Tab-separated table of C-alpha atoms and ligand atoms in Angstrom:
chain	number	residue	atom	x	y	z
A	758	MET	CA	112.901	109.963	109.465
A	759	ARG	CA	109.279	108.894	109.585
A	760	ILE	CA	108.308	105.431	108.316
A	761	THR	CA	104.770	104.235	107.873
A	762	ALA	CA	104.175	100.419	107.399
A	763	LEU	CA	100.917	98.706	106.493
A	764	ALA	CA	100.809	95.345	108.226
A	765	GLY	CA	98.822	92.128	108.767
A	766	GLY	CA	99.771	89.416	110.983
A	767	VAL	CA	102.984	87.195	111.461
A	768	GLY	CA	105.006	88.131	108.422
A	769	GLY	CA	104.492	91.798	108.855
A	770	ALA	CA	105.152	91.782	112.546
A	771	ARG	CA	108.322	89.859	112.211
A	772	PHE	CA	109.629	92.137	109.536
A	773	LEU	CA	108.811	95.133	111.658
A	774	ARG	CA	110.623	93.465	114.567
A	775	GLY	CA	113.678	93.302	112.195
A	776	LEU	CA	113.413	96.795	111.201
A	777	LEU	CA	113.518	97.880	114.870
A	778	HIS	CA	116.394	95.612	115.603
A	779	GLY	CA	118.232	97.251	112.745
A	780	MET	CA	117.631	100.555	114.297
A	781	ALA	CA	118.833	99.329	117.695
A	782	THR	CA	121.974	97.945	116.146
A	783	GLY	CA	122.721	100.740	113.846
A	784	LEU	CA	122.017	98.887	110.684
A	785	VAL	CA	119.150	100.980	109.783
A	786	PRO	CA	118.757	104.738	110.611
A	787	GLU	CA	116.666	105.748	113.521
A	788	ALA	CA	113.041	106.527	112.556
A	789	ASP	CA	109.617	107.076	114.110
A	790	VAL	CA	107.602	104.166	112.852
A	791	THR	CA	103.768	104.060	112.539
A	792	VAL	CA	102.114	100.727	111.705
A	793	ILE	CA	98.647	100.830	110.100
A	794	GLY	CA	97.230	97.381	111.168
A	795	ASN	CA	94.719	95.324	109.342
A	796	THR	CA	91.379	94.911	111.149
A	797	GLY	CA	89.572	92.984	108.448
A	798	ASP	CA	90.423	89.744	110.524
A	799	ASP	CA	88.657	91.054	113.571
A	800	ILE	CA	85.976	88.774	115.055
A	801	TRP	CA	83.508	88.629	117.964
A	802	VAL	CA	84.193	85.297	119.793
A	803	HIS	CA	82.356	84.333	122.944
A	804	GLY	CA	81.227	87.969	123.374
A	805	LEU	CA	84.892	89.199	123.156
A	806	ARG	CA	86.358	91.501	120.328
A	807	VAL	CA	89.523	89.836	118.940
A	808	CYS	CA	91.788	91.791	116.827
A	809	PRO	CA	94.318	89.209	115.485
A	810	ASP	CA	96.603	91.354	113.361
A	811	LEU	CA	96.681	94.218	115.832
A	812	ASP	CA	97.530	91.822	118.594
A	813	THR	CA	100.102	90.066	116.504
A	814	VAL	CA	101.957	93.131	115.926
A	815	MET	CA	101.510	94.379	119.671
A	816	TYR	CA	102.732	91.143	121.106
A	817	THR	CA	105.542	90.473	118.555
A	818	LEU	CA	107.063	94.021	119.050
A	819	GLY	CA	106.231	94.085	122.771
A	820	GLY	CA	107.865	90.673	123.463
A	821	GLY	CA	104.724	88.751	124.370
A	822	ILE	CA	104.100	86.720	121.162
A	823	SER	CA	104.158	82.922	121.077
A	824	GLU	CA	107.214	82.453	118.673
A	825	GLU	CA	105.955	78.811	118.057
A	826	ARG	CA	102.564	79.836	116.793
A	827	GLY	CA	103.308	83.306	115.599
A	828	TRP	CA	100.114	84.502	117.144
A	829	GLY	CA	98.779	84.715	120.773
A	830	ARG	CA	100.810	84.829	123.861
A	831	GLU	CA	103.863	82.833	124.797
A	832	ALA	CA	103.474	80.474	127.859
A	833	GLU	CA	99.800	80.242	127.001
A	834	THR	CA	97.115	77.781	128.213
A	835	PHE	CA	93.832	77.039	126.758
A	836	THR	CA	91.759	76.122	129.901
A	837	ALA	CA	88.914	78.498	129.208
A	838	LYS	CA	88.682	77.195	125.565
A	839	ASP	CA	88.461	73.638	126.935
A	840	GLU	CA	85.841	74.692	129.412
A	841	LEU	CA	83.778	76.426	126.711
A	842	ALA	CA	84.077	73.279	124.499
A	843	ALA	CA	82.871	71.152	127.502
A	844	TYR	CA	79.663	73.289	127.450
A	845	GLY	CA	79.411	72.635	123.761
A	846	VAL	CA	79.778	76.412	123.054
A	847	GLU	CA	80.741	77.378	119.393
A	848	PRO	CA	83.017	78.227	117.930
A	849	ALA	CA	85.195	75.425	119.500
A	850	TRP	CA	87.622	75.805	116.681
A	851	PHE	CA	88.836	79.312	117.690
A	852	GLY	CA	91.936	79.089	119.789
A	853	LEU	CA	91.317	81.536	122.715
A	854	GLY	CA	94.263	81.509	125.097
A	855	ASP	CA	93.831	82.324	128.796
A	856	ARG	CA	96.356	84.975	128.759
A	857	ASP	CA	95.038	86.376	125.489
A	858	ILE	CA	91.619	86.674	127.033
A	859	ALA	CA	92.721	89.467	129.275
A	860	THR	CA	93.510	91.553	126.126
A	861	HIS	CA	90.056	90.982	124.717
A	862	LEU	CA	88.440	91.661	128.089
A	863	VAL	CA	90.113	95.077	128.323
A	864	ARG	CA	89.377	95.746	124.548
A	865	THR	CA	85.720	94.638	124.898
A	866	GLN	CA	84.984	96.533	128.098
A	867	SER	CA	86.607	99.684	126.519
A	868	LEU	CA	84.557	99.401	123.275
A	869	ASN	CA	81.495	98.807	125.149
A	870	SER	CA	82.189	101.933	127.179
A	871	GLY	CA	82.299	103.975	123.932
A	872	TYR	CA	85.929	104.190	123.420
A	873	ALA	CA	87.115	104.007	119.751
A	874	LEU	CA	89.297	100.930	118.602
A	875	SER	CA	92.190	103.358	118.064
A	876	ASP	CA	91.955	104.619	121.649
A	877	VAL	CA	91.832	101.023	122.946
A	878	THR	CA	94.758	100.059	120.813
A	879	ALA	CA	96.831	102.827	122.188
A	880	ALA	CA	95.772	101.862	125.768
A	881	LEU	CA	96.781	98.207	125.235
A	882	CYS	CA	100.144	99.425	123.729
A	883	ALA	CA	100.819	101.401	126.822
A	884	ARG	CA	101.475	98.134	128.512
A	885	TRP	CA	103.289	96.367	125.681
A	886	GLN	CA	105.361	99.498	124.556
A	887	PRO	CA	105.973	97.994	120.838
A	888	GLY	CA	108.186	100.760	119.992
A	889	VAL	CA	105.890	102.005	117.146
A	890	THR	CA	102.620	103.773	117.039
A	891	LEU	CA	99.968	101.136	116.121
A	892	LEU	CA	96.795	102.303	114.434
A	893	PRO	CA	93.950	100.240	113.306
A	894	MET	CA	93.237	100.940	109.624
A	895	SER	CA	89.672	101.991	110.764
A	896	ASP	CA	87.652	102.368	113.958
A	897	GLN	CA	84.539	101.086	112.098
A	898	ARG	CA	83.853	97.348	111.951
A	899	ALA	CA	84.897	95.850	108.609
A	900	GLU	CA	85.250	91.994	108.556
A	901	THR	CA	86.548	89.969	105.764
A	902	HIS	CA	84.487	87.236	104.641
A	903	VAL	CA	85.213	84.444	102.207
A	904	ILE	CA	82.849	83.265	99.432
A	905	VAL	CA	83.010	79.321	99.440
A	906	ASP	CA	80.950	76.510	98.302
A	907	ASP	CA	78.607	75.574	101.197
A	908	PRO	CA	80.730	73.100	103.194
A	909	SER	CA	77.396	71.270	103.899
A	910	GLY	CA	77.309	70.276	100.247
A	911	ALA	CA	74.061	72.119	99.735
A	912	CYS	CA	73.289	72.718	96.080
A	913	ASP	CA	70.722	74.764	94.153
A	914	ASP	CA	68.095	73.115	92.113
A	915	LEU	CA	70.439	72.939	89.043
A	916	GLY	CA	72.815	70.934	91.198
A	917	ASN	CA	75.364	73.709	91.469
A	918	PRO	CA	77.107	74.060	94.874
A	919	MET	CA	75.475	76.909	96.916
A	920	GLN	CA	77.823	79.641	97.698
A	921	ILE	CA	77.939	81.146	101.195
A	922	ALA	CA	80.038	83.768	102.894
A	923	ILE	CA	81.859	82.746	105.972
A	924	HIS	CA	84.015	84.692	108.300
A	925	PHE	CA	87.661	84.809	107.384
A	926	GLN	CA	88.866	83.315	110.729
A	927	GLU	CA	86.382	80.478	110.080
A	928	TRP	CA	87.915	79.803	106.742
A	929	TRP	CA	91.474	80.253	107.958
A	930	ILE	CA	91.292	78.417	111.311
A	931	ARG	CA	88.479	75.743	110.973
A	932	TRP	CA	89.000	74.980	107.463
A	933	ARG	CA	92.679	75.777	107.131
A	934	ALA	CA	91.896	77.650	103.778
A	935	SER	CA	91.309	74.210	102.392
A	936	ILE	CA	87.892	74.783	100.965
A	937	PRO	CA	88.144	76.705	97.786
A	938	ALA	CA	87.502	80.418	98.042
A	939	HIS	CA	85.718	82.180	95.138
A	940	GLY	CA	86.636	85.660	96.567
A	941	PHE	CA	86.681	87.855	99.570
A	942	THR	CA	84.203	90.620	100.549
A	943	VAL	CA	84.790	92.939	103.578
A	944	ILE	CA	81.636	93.353	105.193
A	945	GLY	CA	81.253	96.998	106.490
A	946	MET	CA	84.105	98.395	104.193
A	947	GLU	CA	81.692	100.724	102.516
A	948	ASP	CA	81.144	102.621	105.838
A	949	ALA	CA	84.842	102.287	107.104
A	950	ARG	CA	86.785	105.394	107.306
A	951	PRO	CA	90.542	105.664	108.122
A	952	ALA	CA	91.100	105.837	111.816
A	953	PRO	CA	92.466	108.863	113.377
A	954	GLY	CA	96.046	109.479	112.321
A	955	VAL	CA	95.966	106.984	109.430
A	956	LEU	CA	96.059	109.417	106.537
A	957	GLU	CA	98.404	111.733	108.379
A	958	ALA	CA	100.885	108.896	108.896
A	959	ILE	CA	100.806	108.293	105.136
A	960	GLU	CA	101.052	111.894	104.246
A	961	SER	CA	103.838	112.695	106.590
A	962	ALA	CA	105.931	109.736	105.880
A	963	ASP	CA	109.500	109.924	104.457
A	964	LEU	CA	109.091	106.082	103.576
A	965	ILE	CA	106.188	103.814	103.225
A	966	LEU	CA	106.684	100.116	103.487
A	967	PHE	CA	104.427	96.944	102.639
A	968	PRO	CA	106.072	94.241	104.705
A	969	PRO	CA	105.701	90.590	103.625
A	970	SER	CA	102.091	90.382	104.856
A	971	ASN	CA	99.334	88.726	103.000
A	972	PRO	CA	98.840	90.946	99.955
A	973	ILE	CA	95.135	90.109	99.604
A	974	VAL	CA	93.480	89.890	103.044
A	975	SER	CA	95.893	91.981	105.020
A	976	ILE	CA	97.589	94.821	103.058
A	977	GLY	CA	94.927	94.589	100.330
A	978	THR	CA	92.208	95.073	102.821
A	979	ILE	CA	93.938	98.143	104.447
A	980	LEU	CA	94.124	99.576	100.882
A	981	GLN	CA	90.354	99.270	100.558
A	982	VAL	CA	89.749	101.613	103.319
A	983	SER	CA	88.429	104.960	101.660
A	984	GLY	CA	91.300	107.383	100.992
A	985	VAL	CA	94.190	105.120	101.926
A	986	ARG	CA	95.065	103.954	98.458
A	987	GLU	CA	94.755	107.515	97.041
A	988	ALA	CA	96.881	109.011	99.841
A	989	ILE	CA	99.642	106.438	99.262
A	990	ILE	CA	99.456	107.172	95.455
A	991	ARG	CA	99.653	110.932	96.047
A	992	THR	CA	102.519	110.869	98.495
A	993	ALA	CA	105.985	111.826	97.401
A	994	ALA	CA	107.644	109.247	99.737
A	995	PRO	CA	108.873	106.060	98.236
A	996	VAL	CA	106.675	102.990	98.596
A	997	ILE	CA	108.831	99.821	99.086
A	998	GLY	CA	107.253	96.386	99.185
A	999	VAL	CA	108.719	93.077	100.389
A	1000	SER	CA	107.566	90.031	98.564
A	1001	PRO	CA	105.630	87.596	100.771
A	1002	ILE	CA	106.293	84.950	98.096
A	1003	ILE	CA	109.685	83.185	97.872
A	1004	GLY	CA	110.252	80.698	95.102
A	1005	GLY	CA	106.510	80.390	94.306
A	1006	ARG	CA	105.614	79.663	97.871
A	1007	PRO	CA	104.329	81.892	100.836
A	1008	VAL	CA	106.766	82.215	103.684
A	1009	HIS	CA	103.992	82.537	106.250
A	1010	GLY	CA	100.342	81.621	106.360
A	1011	MET	CA	98.497	80.533	103.254
A	1012	ALA	CA	98.669	83.587	101.047
A	1013	ASP	CA	98.660	81.176	98.096
A	1014	ALA	CA	95.162	80.199	98.846
A	1015	CYS	CA	94.144	83.868	99.003
A	1016	LEU	CA	95.965	84.649	95.764
A	1017	GLN	CA	94.236	81.739	93.961
A	1018	ALA	CA	90.845	82.837	95.144
A	1019	VAL	CA	91.336	86.152	93.344
A	1020	GLY	CA	93.020	84.724	90.331
A	1021	ILE	CA	96.630	85.882	90.969
A	1022	ASP	CA	99.597	83.693	90.391
A	1023	THR	CA	101.577	82.733	93.631
A	1024	THR	CA	104.820	84.535	92.326
A	1025	ALA	CA	106.814	87.441	93.553
A	1026	GLU	CA	106.179	89.197	90.111
A	1027	ALA	CA	102.363	88.601	90.232
A	1028	VAL	CA	102.032	90.166	93.675
A	1029	ALA	CA	104.006	93.338	92.524
A	1030	ARG	CA	101.748	93.596	89.427
A	1031	ASN	CA	98.730	93.349	91.586
A	1032	TYR	CA	99.851	96.239	93.734
A	1033	GLY	CA	100.715	98.153	90.539
A	1034	SER	CA	103.235	100.723	89.723
A	1035	ASP	CA	100.865	103.556	90.811
A	1036	LEU	CA	101.371	102.239	94.417
A	1037	LEU	CA	104.833	100.675	94.390
A	1038	ASP	CA	108.026	102.490	93.741
A	1039	GLY	CA	110.244	99.510	94.687
A	1040	TRP	CA	109.800	95.699	95.243
A	1041	LEU	CA	112.241	93.420	97.070
A	1042	VAL	CA	112.264	89.844	95.861
A	1043	ASP	CA	114.241	86.855	97.215
A	1044	THR	CA	117.497	85.919	95.507
A	1045	SER	CA	115.795	82.697	94.376
A	1046	ASP	CA	113.468	84.905	92.309
A	1047	SER	CA	116.079	86.958	90.774
A	1048	ASP	CA	114.759	85.913	87.292
A	1049	VAL	CA	111.685	88.138	87.891
A	1050	VAL	CA	113.627	91.344	88.542
A	1051	SER	CA	113.535	92.531	84.839
A	1052	LYS	CA	109.879	91.701	84.616
A	1053	VAL	CA	109.001	93.579	87.653
A	1054	GLU	CA	111.192	96.444	86.398
A	1055	SER	CA	109.243	96.433	83.137
A	1056	LEU	CA	106.212	97.222	85.171
A	1057	GLY	CA	107.832	100.454	86.188
A	1058	ILE	CA	108.714	99.247	89.726
A	1059	GLN	CA	112.357	99.080	90.624
A	1060	CYS	CA	113.385	95.678	91.859
A	1061	VAL	CA	116.215	94.169	93.706
A	1062	ALA	CA	116.739	90.495	94.720
A	1063	VAL	CA	118.075	89.946	98.219
A	1064	PRO	CA	117.800	87.135	100.793
A	1065	LEU	CA	114.242	87.494	102.210
A	1066	LEU	CA	114.143	84.545	104.674
A	1067	MET	CA	113.501	86.009	108.018
A	1068	SER	CA	115.414	83.431	109.643
A	1069	ASP	CA	116.694	85.492	112.537
A	1070	LEU	CA	116.610	89.102	113.751
A	1071	ASP	CA	119.793	90.156	111.943
A	1072	ALA	CA	118.760	88.541	108.673
A	1073	THR	CA	115.422	90.652	109.003
A	1074	ALA	CA	117.293	93.742	109.862
A	1075	ALA	CA	119.323	93.307	106.767
A	1076	MET	CA	116.137	93.000	104.715
A	1077	ALA	CA	114.893	96.220	106.218
A	1078	ALA	CA	118.230	97.901	105.368
A	1079	ARG	CA	117.936	96.756	101.731
A	1080	ALA	CA	114.370	98.176	101.646
A	1081	ILE	CA	115.764	101.599	102.694
A	1082	ASP	CA	118.540	101.278	100.225
A	1083	LEU	CA	116.047	100.736	97.539
A	1084	ALA	CA	113.864	103.695	98.678
A	1085	ASN	CA	116.957	105.852	98.481
A	1086	LEU	CA	117.594	104.354	95.004
A	1087	THR	CA	113.968	105.263	93.799
A	1088	ARG	CA	114.421	108.719	95.109
A	1089	ALA	CA	117.397	109.253	92.989
B	2518	LIG	N1	95.241	81.014	114.123
B	2518	LIG	C1	95.149	79.540	113.952
B	2518	LIG	O1	95.664	79.002	113.034
B	2518	LIG	N2	94.262	78.958	114.944
B	2518	LIG	C2	93.786	79.486	115.942
B	2518	LIG	O2	93.094	78.952	116.751
B	2518	LIG	C3	93.924	80.969	116.075
B	2518	LIG	C4	93.553	81.664	117.167
B	2518	LIG	C5	93.820	83.130	117.327
B	2518	LIG	C6	93.535	83.800	118.542
B	2518	LIG	C7	93.865	85.112	118.559
B	2518	LIG	C8	94.523	85.763	117.657
B	2518	LIG	O3	94.928	86.946	117.832
B	2518	LIG	C9	95.006	85.086	116.512
B	2518	LIG	C10	94.707	83.737	116.330
B	2518	LIG	N3	95.021	82.973	115.259
B	2518	LIG	C11	94.827	81.568	115.181
B	2518	LIG	C12	95.865	83.583	114.126
B	2518	LIG	C13	94.730	84.260	113.217
B	2518	LIG	O4	93.782	83.619	112.851
B	2518	LIG	C14	95.629	84.909	112.074
B	2518	LIG	O5	96.917	85.141	112.479
B	2518	LIG	C15	95.261	86.113	111.429
B	2518	LIG	O6	94.009	86.306	111.509
B	2518	LIG	C16	95.741	86.035	109.914
B	2518	LIG	O7	96.837	86.845	109.873
């Protein structure tokens, strides 16, 4: 069986770890898994190319992730970051870990030598052996920016706050998504093409999964890459999503801030509606949201309420098993 998953950072990576655990324990049938990773979060920092969502998937599945943070390396130190701050070098707000720097050095040198991001990602994965084929959504640079009121308080001559675009990482890390976002724009998306293997992974899949990643800035960004949404709509394979919202709250990260920015309610139903029945065949919601099952089904998306808290590997594997059950149901 071939499974293709679109994934962002922490939530998506942890779900995929559960999926692989389910395969290892027989709870889930064996499958070749391809992950299409979001690269909209990527950023140049101190001359290094950082790919947060690709690295989070690679480290989480490869056993190098910091469980405490959900990103970056375990047993990490931040000596270089402190030294940079001592020089007054910006951005001081970006947490560049000493071990993590090795990944960015290898990536940056390879990119500067002319290798494509997809080649570099494959080379990095040769070390980490994540157990999946990890593809960037695109080899072209496409970086999510957030439209915010200028944090300096600058206003136009009518007294309205000036709006500026800041890099997603600055909004996410420096401001903790606390300054209201008026929207997102992925700079470079117009020239971004699916990376080699991306469309093939969608077209050859027996099952397509949307893990509980951020539906706007992670999976939503991947869907903006030309041809990706159309390929998913065209495929005969079931497309099953897992709600990242439980009981009106995001499980990881600050998806609520992203949903509010684009005028989508922070509910399991609203996220399913936003994806739409042209994309989704099935949608898993948490048992605490079982009241939305009929509303989601009225959208033409089959819906099941199951425990969605990824409290441990077995619980997450059980979620993956229910996603596969739902896929079989939608095939019927
Ligand atoms: N997230 C933070 O909240 N603070 C950080 O300083 C930070 C640094 C960082 C460095 C490398 C990396 O791969 C991820 C990092 N993240 C940090 C997480 C990252 O901002 C988010 O995980 C994704 O961009 C959103 O999924």
